[in-house]
PDB file of C-alpha atoms in Angstrom:
ATOM      1  CA  MET T 258      -0.779  34.236   1.479  1.00 74.00           C
ATOM      2  CA  ASP T 259      -0.800  30.531   0.207  1.00 83.00           C
ATOM      3  CA  ALA T 260      -3.885  29.530   1.381  1.00 87.00           C
ATOM      4  CA  GLU T 261      -5.713  31.999  -0.783  1.00 90.00           C
ATOM      5  CA  LEU T 262      -3.525  30.917  -3.599  1.00 89.00           C
ATOM      6  CA  VAL T 263      -4.267  27.632  -3.395  1.00 89.00           C
ATOM      7  CA  ASP T 264      -8.166  28.735  -2.669  1.00 90.00           C
ATOM      8  CA  ARG T 265      -8.277  29.971  -6.309  1.00 91.00           C
ATOM      9  CA  ALA T 266      -6.150  27.581  -8.196  1.00 90.00           C
ATOM     10  CA  VAL T 267      -8.589  25.321  -6.585  1.00 89.00           C
ATOM     11  CA  LYS T 268     -10.919  27.357  -8.712  1.00 89.00           C
ATOM     12  CA  GLY T 269      -9.356  26.566 -11.910  1.00 89.00           C
ATOM     13  CA  ASP T 270      -6.911  30.481 -11.519  1.00 90.00           C
ATOM     14  CA  ARG T 271      -4.401  29.433 -13.824  1.00 91.00           C
ATOM     15  CA  GLU T 272      -2.109  32.570 -12.478  1.00 93.00           C
ATOM     16  CA  ALA T 273      -2.715  31.357  -9.165  1.00 91.00           C
ATOM     17  CA  PHE T 274      -1.811  28.421 -10.305  1.00 92.00           C
ATOM     18  CA  GLY T 275       1.194  29.689 -11.342  1.00 92.00           C
ATOM     19  CA  ARG T 276       2.162  31.642  -8.866  1.00 93.00           C
ATOM     20  CA  LEU T 277       1.880  28.834  -6.367  1.00 92.00           C
ATOM     21  CA  ILE T 278       4.272  26.785  -8.390  1.00 92.00           C
ATOM     22  CA  GLU T 279       6.767  29.662  -8.493  1.00 93.00           C
ATOM     23  CA  ARG T 280       6.723  30.202  -4.478  1.00 94.00           C
ATOM     24  CA  HIS T 281       7.210  26.435  -3.826  1.00 94.00           C
ATOM     25  CA  TYR T 282       9.279  24.670  -6.825  1.00 95.00           C
ATOM     26  CA  ASP T 283      12.580  26.199  -5.090  1.00 95.00           C
ATOM     27  CA  PHE T 284      11.403  23.560  -2.195  1.00 94.00           C
ATOM     28  CA  VAL T 285      10.069  20.713  -4.447  1.00 95.00           C
ATOM     29  CA  HIS T 286      13.269  20.980  -6.269  1.00 95.00           C
ATOM     30  CA  ALA T 287      15.091  20.770  -2.601  1.00 94.00           C
ATOM     31  CA  VAL T 288      13.158  18.047  -1.355  1.00 93.00           C
ATOM     32  CA  ALA T 289      13.867  15.593  -4.783  1.00 94.00           C
ATOM     33  CA  TRP T 290      17.071  16.493  -4.693  1.00 94.00           C
ATOM     34  CA  ARG T 291      17.658  15.229  -1.369  1.00 91.00           C
ATOM     35  CA  TRP T 292      15.814  12.224  -2.044  1.00 90.00           C
ATOM     36  CA  SER T 293      17.415  11.528  -5.390  1.00 90.00           C
ATOM     37  CA  GLY T 294      20.777  12.785  -4.758  1.00 89.00           C
ATOM     38  CA  SER T 295      21.373  13.437  -8.477  1.00 89.00           C
ATOM     39  CA  GLU T 296      21.013  17.411  -9.509  1.00 91.00           C
ATOM     40  CA  THR T 297      19.311  15.932 -13.105  1.00 90.00           C
ATOM     41  CA  ASP T 298      17.086  13.404 -11.326  1.00 92.00           C
ATOM     42  CA  ALA T 299      15.861  16.342  -9.032  1.00 93.00           C
ATOM     43  CA  GLU T 300      15.088  18.362 -11.998  1.00 93.00           C
ATOM     44  CA  ASP T 301      12.966  15.595 -13.907  1.00 93.00           C
ATOM     45  CA  ILE T 302      10.931  14.475 -10.390  1.00 94.00           C
ATOM     46  CA  ALA T 303      10.023  18.550  -9.355  1.00 94.00           C
ATOM     47  CA  GLN T 304       8.517  19.009 -13.241  1.00 92.00           C
ATOM     48  CA  ASP T 305       6.508  16.074 -12.663  1.00 93.00           C
ATOM     49  CA  VAL T 306       5.681  16.975  -9.488  1.00 94.00           C
ATOM     50  CA  CYS T 307       4.827  20.258 -11.401  1.00 92.00           C
ATOM     51  CA  ILE T 308       2.195  18.567 -13.957  1.00 90.00           C
ATOM     52  CA  ARG T 309       0.742  16.455 -10.678  1.00 92.00           C
ATOM     53  CA  LEU T 310       0.228  19.859  -8.908  1.00 92.00           C
ATOM     54  CA  GLY T 311      -2.099  20.809 -12.110  1.00 87.00           C
ATOM     55  CA  ALA T 312      -3.720  16.917 -12.120  1.00 86.00           C
ATOM     56  CA  ALA T 313      -4.121  17.111  -8.571  1.00 90.00           C
ATOM     57  CA  ILE T 314      -5.091  20.410  -7.314  1.00 89.00           C
ATOM     58  CA  ARG T 315      -8.417  20.528  -7.578  1.00 86.00           C
ATOM     59  CA  GLY T 316      -8.541  17.367  -5.445  1.00 85.00           C
ATOM     60  CA  PHE T 317      -6.763  19.094  -2.311  1.00 85.00           C
ATOM     61  CA  ARG T 318      -9.501  19.743   0.812  1.00 82.00           C
ATOM     62  CA  GLY T 319      -7.315  21.286   2.449  1.00 79.00           C
ATOM     63  CA  THR T 320      -7.213  18.848   5.292  1.00 79.00           C
ATOM     64  CA  SER T 321      -3.850  19.167   5.795  1.00 81.00           C
ATOM     65  CA  ARG T 322      -1.840  22.611   5.040  1.00 87.00           C
ATOM     66  CA  PHE T 323      -0.329  22.653   1.552  1.00 89.00           C
ATOM     67  CA  ARG T 324       3.578  22.733   1.933  1.00 90.00           C
ATOM     68  CA  THR T 325       2.376  18.650   3.902  1.00 89.00           C
ATOM     69  CA  TRP T 326       0.265  17.947   0.284  1.00 91.00           C
ATOM     70  CA  LEU T 327       3.038  19.361  -1.497  1.00 93.00           C
ATOM     71  CA  TYR T 328       5.874  17.397   0.333  1.00 92.00           C
ATOM     72  CA  THR T 329       3.963  13.708   0.132  1.00 91.00           C
ATOM     73  CA  LEU T 330       3.139  15.232  -3.945  1.00 93.00           C
ATOM     74  CA  THR T 331       6.940  15.352  -4.107  1.00 94.00           C
ATOM     75  CA  LEU T 332       7.482  11.980  -1.845  1.00 93.00           C
ATOM     76  CA  ASN T 333       5.366  10.347  -4.403  1.00 93.00           C
ATOM     77  CA  ALA T 334       7.439  11.465  -7.495  1.00 94.00           C
ATOM     78  CA  ALA T 335      10.836  10.768  -5.943  1.00 93.00           C
ATOM     79  CA  ARG T 336       9.653   7.566  -5.334  1.00 91.00           C
ATOM     80  CA  ASP T 337       8.152   6.830  -8.742  1.00 92.00           C
ATOM     81  CA  HIS T 338      11.032   7.989 -10.134  1.00 92.00           C
ATOM     82  CA  ARG T 339      13.137   5.419  -8.107  1.00 88.00           C
ATOM     83  CA  ARG T 340      11.121   2.896  -9.002  1.00 87.00           C
ATOM     84  CA  ARG T 341      11.264   4.182 -12.785  1.00 85.00           C
ATOM     85  CA  GLN T 342      15.267   3.975 -12.449  1.00 83.00           C
ATOM     86  CA  ALA T 343      15.371   0.677 -10.976  1.00 80.00           C
ATOM     87  CA  ARG T 344      13.433  -0.377 -13.709  1.00 76.00           C
ATOM     88  CA  ASN T 345      15.596   1.256 -16.482  1.00 70.00           C
ATOM     89  CA  GLU T 346      19.312  -0.311 -14.292  1.00 73.00           C
ATOM     90  CA  ARG T 347      17.932  -3.646 -14.385  1.00 67.00           C
ATOM     91  CA  LYS T 348      17.410  -3.472 -17.921  1.00 53.00           C
ATOM     92  CA  LEU T 349      20.802  -2.206 -18.864  1.00 52.00           C
ATOM     93  CA  GLU T 350      21.676  -4.918 -16.610  1.00 58.00           C
ATOM     94  CA  ALA T 351      20.339  -7.519 -18.619  1.00 51.00           C
ATOM     95  CA  TYR T 352      22.484  -6.328 -21.463  1.00 40.00           C
ATOM     96  CA  ALA T 353      25.806  -5.697 -19.500  1.00 43.00           C
ATOM     97  CA  SER T 354      28.637  -8.451 -19.319  1.00 38.00           C
ATOM     98  CA  ASP T 355      30.374  -6.568 -16.766  1.00 33.00           C
ATOM     99  CA  PRO T 356      28.489  -4.565 -13.636  1.00 36.00           C
ATOM    100  CA  ALA T 357      29.506  -0.802 -13.684  1.00 31.00           C
ATOM    101  CA  LEU T 358      32.282  -0.122 -11.286  1.00 31.00           C
ATOM    102  CA  LYS T 359      32.182   2.561  -8.750  1.00 40.00           C
ATOM    103  CA  ALA T 360      35.486   5.083  -8.472  1.00 41.00           C
ATOM    104  CA  GLY T 361      36.573   6.177  -5.470  1.00 42.00           C
ATOM    105  CA  SER T 362      37.662   4.992  -1.881  1.00 43.00           C
ATOM    106  CA  GLY T 363      35.453   7.343   0.094  1.00 42.00           C
ATOM    107  CA  SER T 364      38.138   8.003   2.392  1.00 52.00           C
ATOM    108  CA  ASP T 365      37.279  12.018   2.680  1.00 66.00           C
ATOM    109  CA  ASP T 366      34.291  13.558   4.593  1.00 69.00           C
ATOM    110  CA  GLU T 367      32.503  14.082   1.605  1.00 75.00           C
ATOM    111  CA  ASP T 368      32.928  10.897   0.182  1.00 78.00           C
ATOM    112  CA  ARG T 369      31.747   9.427   3.466  1.00 77.00           C
ATOM    113  CA  ARG T 370      29.284  11.815   3.300  1.00 78.00           C
ATOM    114  CA  GLU T 371      27.582  10.654   0.075  1.00 80.00           C
ATOM    115  CA  ALA T 372      28.046   6.937   0.587  1.00 82.00           C
ATOM    116  CA  LEU T 373      26.188   7.468   3.499  1.00 83.00           C
ATOM    117  CA  TRP T 374      23.168   9.399   1.700  1.00 83.00           C
ATOM    118  CA  ALA T 375      23.176   6.755  -1.062  1.00 85.00           C
ATOM    119  CA  ALA T 376      22.637   4.215   1.218  1.00 87.00           C
ATOM    120  CA  VAL T 377      20.381   5.799   2.832  1.00 88.00           C
ATOM    121  CA  ARG T 378      18.194   6.276  -0.300  1.00 87.00           C
ATOM    122  CA  ALA T 379      19.036   2.239  -0.818  1.00 88.00           C
ATOM    123  CA  LEU T 380      17.199   1.398   2.315  1.00 90.00           C
ATOM    124  CA  PRO T 381      13.563  -0.178   2.487  1.00 92.00           C
ATOM    125  CA  GLU T 382      10.844   3.259   1.400  1.00 90.00           C
ATOM    126  CA  LYS T 383       9.249   3.887   4.475  1.00 92.00           C
ATOM    127  CA  GLN T 384      13.007   3.723   6.486  1.00 91.00           C
ATOM    128  CA  CYS T 385      14.092   5.901   3.812  1.00 90.00           C
ATOM    129  CA  ASP T 386      11.316   8.570   3.431  1.00 90.00           C
ATOM    130  CA  ALA T 387      11.819   8.245   7.238  1.00 91.00           C
ATOM    131  CA  VAL T 388      15.262   9.082   7.791  1.00 89.00           C
ATOM    132  CA  LEU T 389      15.244  11.672   4.759  1.00 87.00           C
ATOM    133  CA  LEU T 390      12.200  13.641   6.596  1.00 88.00           C
ATOM    134  CA  VAL T 391      13.964  13.867   9.919  1.00 87.00           C
ATOM    135  CA  TYR T 392      17.234  14.411   9.369  1.00 85.00           C
ATOM    136  CA  ALA T 393      17.917  15.670   5.686  1.00 82.00           C
ATOM    137  CA  GLU T 394      14.228  17.639   5.989  1.00 82.00           C
ATOM    138  CA  GLY T 395      14.791  18.896   9.468  1.00 81.00           C
ATOM    139  CA  LEU T 396      11.348  17.584  10.458  1.00 85.00           C
ATOM    140  CA  SER T 397      10.404  16.530  13.577  1.00 88.00           C
ATOM    141  CA  HIS T 398       9.093  12.287  14.171  1.00 89.00           C
ATOM    142  CA  ALA T 399       5.315  14.370  14.495  1.00 90.00           C
ATOM    143  CA  ALA T 400       5.628  16.230  11.662  1.00 90.00           C
ATOM    144  CA  ALA T 401       6.938  13.160   9.156  1.00 91.00           C
ATOM    145  CA  ALA T 402       4.543  11.350  10.482  1.00 92.00           C
ATOM    146  CA  ASP T 403       2.051  13.872   9.153  1.00 91.00           C
ATOM    147  CA  VAL T 404       3.540  13.453   5.968  1.00 90.00           C
ATOM    148  CA  LEU T 405       3.647   9.976   5.452  1.00 91.00           C
ATOM    149  CA  GLY T 406       0.381   9.328   6.966  1.00 91.00           C
ATOM    150  CA  CYS T 407       1.668   6.818   9.986  1.00 93.00           C
ATOM    151  CA  SER T 408       2.080   7.400  13.533  1.00 92.00           C
ATOM    152  CA  GLU T 409       5.105   9.234  15.223  1.00 90.00           C
ATOM    153  CA  ALA T 410       6.137   6.005  16.993  1.00 91.00           C
ATOM    154  CA  THR T 411       6.362   3.954  13.603  1.00 92.00           C
ATOM    155  CA  ILE T 412       8.219   6.791  12.062  1.00 92.00           C
ATOM    156  CA  SER T 413      10.846   6.359  15.773  1.00 90.00           C
ATOM    157  CA  TRP T 414      10.658   2.982  14.548  1.00 93.00           C
ATOM    158  CA  HIS T 415      11.464   3.069  10.822  1.00 92.00           C
ATOM    159  CA  VAL T 416      14.645   5.617  12.293  1.00 90.00           C
ATOM    160  CA  HIS T 417      15.466   3.295  14.865  1.00 90.00           C
ATOM    161  CA  GLU T 418      16.015   0.057  11.948  1.00 91.00           C
ATOM    162  CA  ALA T 419      17.171   2.459   9.468  1.00 90.00           C
ATOM    163  CA  ARG T 420      20.233   3.437  12.083  1.00 88.00           C
ATOM    164  CA  LYS T 421      21.131  -0.222  12.430  1.00 88.00           C
ATOM    165  CA  ARG T 422      21.052  -1.350   8.948  1.00 89.00           C
ATOM    166  CA  LEU T 423      22.975   1.629   8.630  1.00 86.00           C
ATOM    167  CA  ARG T 424      25.616   0.299  11.426  1.00 84.00           C
ATOM    168  CA  THR T 425      25.539  -3.079   9.468  1.00 84.00           C
ATOM    169  CA  LEU T 426      26.026  -1.549   5.589  1.00 81.00           C
ATOM    170  CA  LEU T 427      28.482   1.210   6.424  1.00 79.00           C
ATOM    171  CA  GLY T 428      29.882   0.034   9.576  1.00 73.00           C
ATOM    172  CA  LYS T 429      29.456   1.411  13.412  1.00 56.00           C
ATOM    173  CA  GLU T 430      31.640   4.442  13.068  1.00 48.00           C
ATOM    174  CA  ALA T 431      30.060   6.381  10.334  1.00 48.00           C
ATOM    175  CA  VAL T 432      26.211   6.221  12.004  1.00 52.00           C
ATOM    176  CA  GLN T 433      26.357   7.990  14.933  1.00 50.00           C
TER     177      GLN T 433
END
């Protein structure tokens, strides 16, 4: 079904494009949420992906599956959003005299999980992407490599390095 809709959308069929958006919006939103950790940011990223998809769909060549291509589009939008946020935070920090205080001690399981995913999102970009694709999305290393356009060994290395860094950041018991 996607192949036919994509083919029609590439040729300029607005109805097919709308149906593709409807079919894949929940997927895009879920990926965006896992990458951002925020419902509000996920909405912004998902909307950005829909806009980008409108401009990019005619360039889809079918060399990969549509969903893989959509993953890549969503990851790029999430990265751009993260960079925008970082720039905005730096601007706010420049005007603020006191750093923002973090609430809570992180003692229960939910707080530890949130701290872990926050730490994952703070990893270097390639490590973060690899960990989120493998552990949050449940992709194999080979599928993650396809999405990120690199080798399976590179994904394995990024995951390994991320785990080492997370152990240091969070303590050995937090990363299994």
